[in-house]
Coordinates of C-alpha atoms in Angstrom, one line a residue:
M1 CA 36.1 73.1 20.4
T2 CA 39.3 73.6 18.5
L3 CA 41.1 74.4 21.7
R4 CA 39.7 71.3 23.3
K5 CA 40.9 69.2 20.3
V6 CA 44.4 70.7 20.7
N7 CA 44.5 69.8 24.4
I8 CA 43.4 66.2 23.7
S9 CA 46.1 65.9 21.0
I10 CA 48.8 67.3 23.4
L11 CA 47.6 64.8 26.0
V12 CA 47.8 61.8 23.5
V13 CA 51.3 62.9 22.5
A14 CA 52.4 63.1 26.1
V15 CA 51.0 59.7 26.9
V16 CA 52.8 58.2 23.9
I17 CA 56.1 59.8 24.9
F18 CA 55.6 58.5 28.5
L19 CA 55.0 55.0 27.2
L20 CA 58.0 55.1 24.9
V21 CA 60.2 56.2 27.8
L22 CA 58.8 53.6 30.1
H23 CA 59.4 50.9 27.5
H24 CA 63.0 52.0 27.0
N25 CA 63.6 52.0 30.8
F26 CA 62.0 48.5 31.1
L27 CA 64.3 47.2 28.3
G28 CA 67.3 48.7 30.1
L29 CA 66.2 47.1 33.4
S30 CA 65.7 43.7 31.7
D31 CA 69.2 43.9 30.2
F32 CA 70.6 44.8 33.7
L33 CA 68.7 41.8 35.2
K34 CA 70.0 39.5 32.5
Q35 CA 73.6 40.7 33.2
E36 CA 73.1 40.0 36.9
L37 CA 71.7 36.6 36.3
S38 CA 74.4 35.7 33.8
V39 CA 77.2 36.4 36.2
P40 CA 79.4 33.3 36.4
Q41 CA 79.2 31.1 39.5
R42 CA 82.6 32.3 40.6
L43 CA 83.9 35.2 42.6
A44 CA 86.6 37.6 41.5
D45 CA 89.4 35.5 42.9
G46 CA 88.1 32.3 41.3
R47 CA 86.0 31.1 44.3
N48 CA 82.6 29.7 43.8
D49 CA 79.5 31.3 45.4
K50 CA 78.8 28.6 47.9
E51 CA 78.8 30.7 51.1
I52 CA 80.1 29.0 54.2
S53 CA 79.8 30.8 57.5
V54 CA 82.6 30.1 59.9
V55 CA 82.5 31.5 63.5
I56 CA 85.7 31.9 65.4
A57 CA 86.5 33.8 68.6
A58 CA 89.6 36.0 68.7
S59 CA 90.9 37.4 72.0
D60 CA 93.9 39.8 71.8
E61 CA 96.3 37.5 73.6
R62 CA 95.5 34.6 71.2
L63 CA 94.9 36.7 68.1
G64 CA 97.8 35.0 66.2
G65 CA 96.0 31.6 66.7
A66 CA 92.8 32.9 65.1
I67 CA 94.8 34.4 62.2
A68 CA 96.6 31.1 61.5
A69 CA 93.3 29.2 61.7
M70 CA 91.6 31.6 59.2
N71 CA 94.5 31.5 56.9
S72 CA 94.5 27.7 56.8
I73 CA 90.8 27.6 56.1
Y74 CA 91.0 30.2 53.4
R75 CA 93.9 28.7 51.5
N76 CA 92.5 25.2 51.4
T77 CA 89.1 25.9 49.9
R78 CA 87.6 27.3 46.7
S79 CA 84.3 28.0 48.6
N80 CA 83.1 31.5 49.5
V81 CA 84.0 31.5 53.2
V82 CA 82.7 34.3 55.4
F83 CA 84.4 34.5 58.7
H84 CA 82.3 35.8 61.7
I85 CA 85.1 36.9 64.1
V86 CA 83.8 37.3 67.6
T87 CA 86.0 39.5 69.8
L88 CA 86.0 42.2 72.5
N89 CA 85.9 45.9 71.7
D90 CA 89.6 46.5 72.7
T91 CA 90.8 44.0 70.0
V92 CA 88.8 45.3 67.0
D93 CA 91.4 47.8 65.7
H94 CA 94.3 45.3 66.1
L95 CA 92.4 42.6 64.3
R96 CA 91.3 44.8 61.5
L97 CA 94.9 46.0 60.9
W98 CA 96.2 42.5 60.9
L99 CA 93.7 41.4 58.3
S100 CA 94.0 44.4 56.0
K101 CA 97.8 44.6 55.9
T102 CA 98.6 41.0 55.2
A103 CA 97.8 38.2 52.8
L104 CA 94.3 38.0 54.3
K105 CA 93.3 41.3 53.0
N106 CA 90.8 39.7 50.5
V107 CA 89.2 37.5 53.1
R108 CA 85.4 38.2 53.6
Y109 CA 84.7 38.7 57.3
R110 CA 82.5 40.4 59.9
I111 CA 83.9 41.5 63.2
L112 CA 81.3 40.9 66.0
D113 CA 81.7 42.6 69.4
F114 CA 80.8 40.2 72.2
D115 CA 79.1 41.7 75.2
P116 CA 80.3 39.9 78.4
R117 CA 77.3 41.2 80.3
V118 CA 75.2 38.4 78.9
L119 CA 77.1 36.1 81.2
E120 CA 76.1 37.8 84.4
G121 CA 74.7 35.3 86.9
K122 CA 75.6 32.4 84.6
V123 CA 79.3 31.9 85.3
Q124 CA 81.0 31.5 88.6
T125 CA 83.7 34.0 89.1
D126 CA 86.5 34.2 91.7
P127 CA 87.0 37.9 92.7
Q128 CA 90.7 37.1 93.3
K129 CA 91.0 35.5 89.8
A130 CA 88.7 37.8 87.7
D131 CA 91.1 37.6 84.8
T132 CA 90.7 33.8 84.5
L133 CA 87.2 34.2 83.1
K134 CA 87.4 34.1 79.3
P135 CA 84.0 35.5 78.0
L136 CA 84.7 34.6 74.4
T137 CA 84.7 30.9 75.2
F138 CA 81.0 31.2 75.5
A139 CA 80.4 32.9 72.2
R140 CA 79.6 29.4 70.7
F141 CA 76.4 29.4 72.9
Y142 CA 75.0 32.5 71.0
L143 CA 75.4 31.5 67.4
P144 CA 71.9 32.5 66.2
T145 CA 72.4 36.0 67.7
L146 CA 75.9 36.3 66.1
V147 CA 74.9 35.0 62.7
P148 CA 71.1 35.6 62.5
H149 CA 70.6 35.0 58.8
A150 CA 72.6 31.8 58.4
E151 CA 70.9 28.4 58.4
K152 CA 74.1 26.5 59.0
V153 CA 77.5 27.5 60.4
I154 CA 80.8 25.9 61.4
Y155 CA 82.3 26.9 64.8
V156 CA 86.0 26.4 65.3
D157 CA 88.3 27.3 68.2
D158 CA 91.3 29.5 67.6
D159 CA 93.8 26.8 68.3
V160 CA 93.2 24.7 65.1
I161 CA 94.7 24.4 61.7
V162 CA 92.6 23.1 58.7
Q163 CA 94.4 21.0 56.1
D164 CA 91.5 20.1 53.8
D165 CA 88.5 21.8 52.2
I166 CA 86.2 23.2 54.8
L167 CA 83.3 22.5 52.5
E168 CA 83.5 18.8 53.4
L169 CA 83.0 19.6 57.1
Y170 CA 80.2 22.0 56.2
N171 CA 78.4 19.3 54.3
T172 CA 78.3 17.0 57.3
P173 CA 74.8 15.5 57.4
L174 CA 72.8 16.2 60.5
K175 CA 70.1 13.8 61.5
P176 CA 66.5 15.2 61.7
G177 CA 66.0 17.1 64.9
H178 CA 69.7 17.5 65.6
A179 CA 70.9 21.0 66.0
A180 CA 74.7 20.2 66.0
A181 CA 77.3 17.6 65.0
F182 CA 80.4 17.1 67.2
S183 CA 83.3 14.7 67.3
D184 CA 83.0 12.1 70.1
D185 CA 85.9 11.7 72.5
C186 CA 85.7 7.9 72.1
D187 CA 86.4 8.0 68.4
S188 CA 89.4 6.0 67.1
T189 CA 91.8 8.9 67.0
T190 CA 91.4 10.1 70.6
N191 CA 90.2 7.1 72.6
K192 CA 90.9 7.4 76.3
V193 CA 93.5 10.2 75.9
A194 CA 94.7 11.3 79.3
V195 CA 94.1 14.9 80.0
R196 CA 96.5 16.5 82.4
G197 CA 94.9 17.1 85.8
A198 CA 91.8 15.0 85.1
G199 CA 92.9 11.5 84.2
N200 CA 90.9 9.8 81.4
Q201 CA 88.4 12.6 80.8
Y202 CA 86.5 11.2 77.9
N203 CA 83.0 10.5 79.4
Y204 CA 80.3 12.4 81.1
I205 CA 81.5 11.7 84.7
G206 CA 84.7 13.5 83.9
F207 CA 82.7 16.7 83.4
L208 CA 79.6 16.5 85.7
D209 CA 79.2 15.8 89.4
Y210 CA 77.1 12.7 89.6
K211 CA 76.8 13.1 93.4
K212 CA 74.4 16.0 92.8
E213 CA 70.7 15.1 92.7
T214 CA 70.0 17.5 89.8
I215 CA 72.5 15.6 87.6
R216 CA 71.2 12.2 88.7
K217 CA 67.6 13.1 87.9
L218 CA 68.6 13.6 84.3
A219 CA 69.2 9.8 84.0
M220 CA 72.3 10.3 81.8
K221 CA 74.7 7.4 81.9
A222 CA 78.0 8.4 83.6
N223 CA 80.0 6.4 81.1
T224 CA 78.5 8.1 78.1
C225 CA 81.1 9.2 75.7
S226 CA 81.7 13.0 75.9
F227 CA 82.4 15.1 72.8
N228 CA 84.7 18.0 72.0
P229 CA 82.9 21.4 71.4
G230 CA 85.9 23.1 69.9
V231 CA 84.9 22.2 66.4
F232 CA 81.2 21.6 65.4
V233 CA 78.6 22.1 62.7
A234 CA 75.4 23.8 63.7
N235 CA 71.9 23.8 62.1
L236 CA 70.8 27.2 63.4
T237 CA 67.2 26.7 62.2
E238 CA 66.9 23.7 64.6
W239 CA 69.0 25.5 67.2
K240 CA 66.4 28.3 67.4
L241 CA 63.4 25.9 67.3
Q242 CA 64.8 24.0 70.3
N243 CA 65.9 27.2 72.2
I244 CA 69.3 25.7 72.6
T245 CA 70.8 29.0 73.8
Q246 CA 68.2 29.4 76.5
Q247 CA 68.7 25.8 77.6
L248 CA 72.5 26.3 77.9
E249 CA 71.9 29.5 79.9
K250 CA 69.6 27.6 82.2
W251 CA 72.3 25.0 83.1
M252 CA 74.9 27.7 83.4
A253 CA 72.8 29.4 86.0
L254 CA 72.0 26.2 87.8
N255 CA 75.7 25.4 88.1
V256 CA 76.3 28.8 89.7
A257 CA 73.7 27.9 92.3
E258 CA 74.4 24.2 92.8
E259 CA 78.0 23.6 91.5
L260 CA 77.0 20.8 89.0
Y261 CA 80.3 20.5 87.2
S262 CA 82.9 18.0 88.1
R263 CA 85.5 19.2 90.7
T264 CA 88.2 17.4 88.6
L265 CA 87.3 19.4 85.5
S266 CA 90.4 20.6 83.8
G267 CA 89.0 21.4 80.4
S268 CA 86.7 24.1 79.1
I269 CA 83.8 25.0 81.4
T270 CA 81.8 25.4 78.3
T271 CA 81.6 21.6 77.8
P272 CA 79.3 20.5 80.7
P273 CA 76.2 22.5 79.7
L274 CA 76.7 21.4 76.1
L275 CA 76.9 17.7 77.2
I276 CA 73.6 18.0 79.1
V277 CA 71.7 19.8 76.4
F278 CA 73.0 17.6 73.5
Y279 CA 72.8 14.3 75.4
K280 CA 72.1 11.7 72.7
Q281 CA 70.7 14.5 70.6
H282 CA 73.6 15.3 68.3
S283 CA 75.1 14.0 65.1
S284 CA 78.8 13.2 64.5
I285 CA 81.5 14.7 62.4
D286 CA 84.3 12.7 60.8
P287 CA 86.9 12.3 63.6
M288 CA 89.6 13.4 61.1
W289 CA 88.0 16.8 61.2
N290 CA 89.0 17.2 64.9
V291 CA 92.3 15.4 65.6
R292 CA 92.9 16.9 69.0
H293 CA 94.9 16.8 72.2
L294 CA 97.9 18.1 70.4
G295 CA 98.2 20.7 73.2
S296 CA 97.9 18.3 76.1
S297 CA 101.7 17.7 76.2
A298 CA 104.9 18.7 74.5
G299 CA 105.4 15.2 73.2
K300 CA 104.3 13.9 69.9
R301 CA 101.5 11.3 70.2
Y302 CA 100.7 10.9 66.5
S303 CA 102.9 9.8 63.7
P304 CA 104.0 12.3 61.0
Q305 CA 101.9 10.4 58.4
F306 CA 98.8 10.6 60.6
V307 CA 99.2 14.3 61.2
K308 CA 99.6 15.0 57.5
A309 CA 96.5 13.0 56.8
A310 CA 94.4 14.8 59.4
K311 CA 91.9 17.3 58.0
L312 CA 91.9 19.5 61.1
L313 CA 94.5 19.6 63.9
H314 CA 93.4 20.9 67.3
W315 CA 95.9 22.0 69.9
N316 CA 93.4 21.9 72.8
G317 CA 95.2 21.7 76.2
H318 CA 97.9 23.7 77.9
F319 CA 100.6 23.7 75.2
K320 CA 99.6 26.1 72.4
P321 CA 101.8 26.3 69.3
W322 CA 102.3 30.1 69.8
G323 CA 103.3 29.7 73.5
R324 CA 105.1 26.9 75.2
T325 CA 106.9 24.2 73.2
A326 CA 104.0 22.3 71.6
S327 CA 103.9 19.2 69.5
Y328 CA 103.9 19.8 65.7
A329 CA 104.3 23.6 66.2
E330 CA 106.1 23.6 62.8
V331 CA 102.8 22.6 61.1
W332 CA 101.0 25.5 62.8
E333 CA 103.8 27.9 61.8
K334 CA 103.3 27.3 58.1
W335 CA 99.9 29.1 58.4
Y336 CA 100.9 31.8 60.8
I337 CA 101.1 35.3 59.4
P338 CA 103.3 37.7 61.4
D339 CA 101.6 40.6 63.2
P340 CA 102.3 43.8 61.2
T341 CA 102.1 45.8 64.5
G342 CA 104.7 43.5 66.3
K343 CA 102.4 43.2 69.3
F344 CA 102.0 39.4 68.8
S345 CA 105.6 38.1 68.8
L346 CA 106.1 34.3 68.8
I347 CA 109.6 34.6 70.2
R348 CA 108.6 36.9 73.1
R349 CA 105.5 34.7 73.9
R350 CA 107.5 31.5 73.9
A351 CA 110.1 33.1 76.1
E352 CA 107.4 34.3 78.5
A353 CA 105.8 30.8 78.6
Y354 CA 109.2 29.2 79.3
E355 CA 109.8 31.6 82.2
A356 CA 106.4 30.9 83.6
K357 CA 107.0 27.1 83.8

């Protein structure tokens, strides 16, 4: 009996010790949680914790453009921007070095390798002009795959410069049931701008072949104002619910089979399927967040005051600010960060572009 009492006493002491240790650890955990919860709503460099996902494609030959775009976004906001940079495998090392060895070393980013094989059977290719296909232009079709955990993202082309807080664009209200918001081509800043090679390409007939029965059956008005897909805000929850990616792929494949796009199309071949899928089913962004056609000619179509007031400048067209002489190239150069490897040289690229004219 005495031995049994001793064993019970030892067991009681052990239980008490265990409870004391557990209580101590719990207090420590509580303190840790309190410390985590009391962290100020600011990041180390003074940025707030409002995370904004920005998707941008970065091909090696245009990498300087993507760098300038990211720099302009980063320097003009206090928000916690996370860049999702879509590129091809052979560009990753160059891009990572450019970011890590320059003023963008503190930028938050993810590098995403785009697999061109997803485009097989969906894009017409000319065997004699295989290098003309730019797979990364279609990255915007696959946003939920690229940024699976985000509810909302901003997509921007690599030929833009942002001059205001990207948070304002991110906060663009989308109507119920709308998966994206674009800037219409009939807005006050770009109304009926002549696009080289296509005349007044600002409505649906400029992008789609209305002689084709498949297009006519959609009952879309040919004079409907088109929109520019180089800058847009996407609600990815709605995008997934509506299977937007699958819809876009369907129309890409149909174009391969039936040639549904306009023969006068001079702009991006990503635009026609977007116009079909988002016909009268998209919201609008402030036109000052996509002041475009700066690359359609070397001349200056806007006043210096208007360019300064623009929230986002877009050099869509043939004349890029890192290539041929482009309008307002001096604005773009303020945000360009020289390539530490020397591979992307503005002087060399502009000389090559001049010789190619």
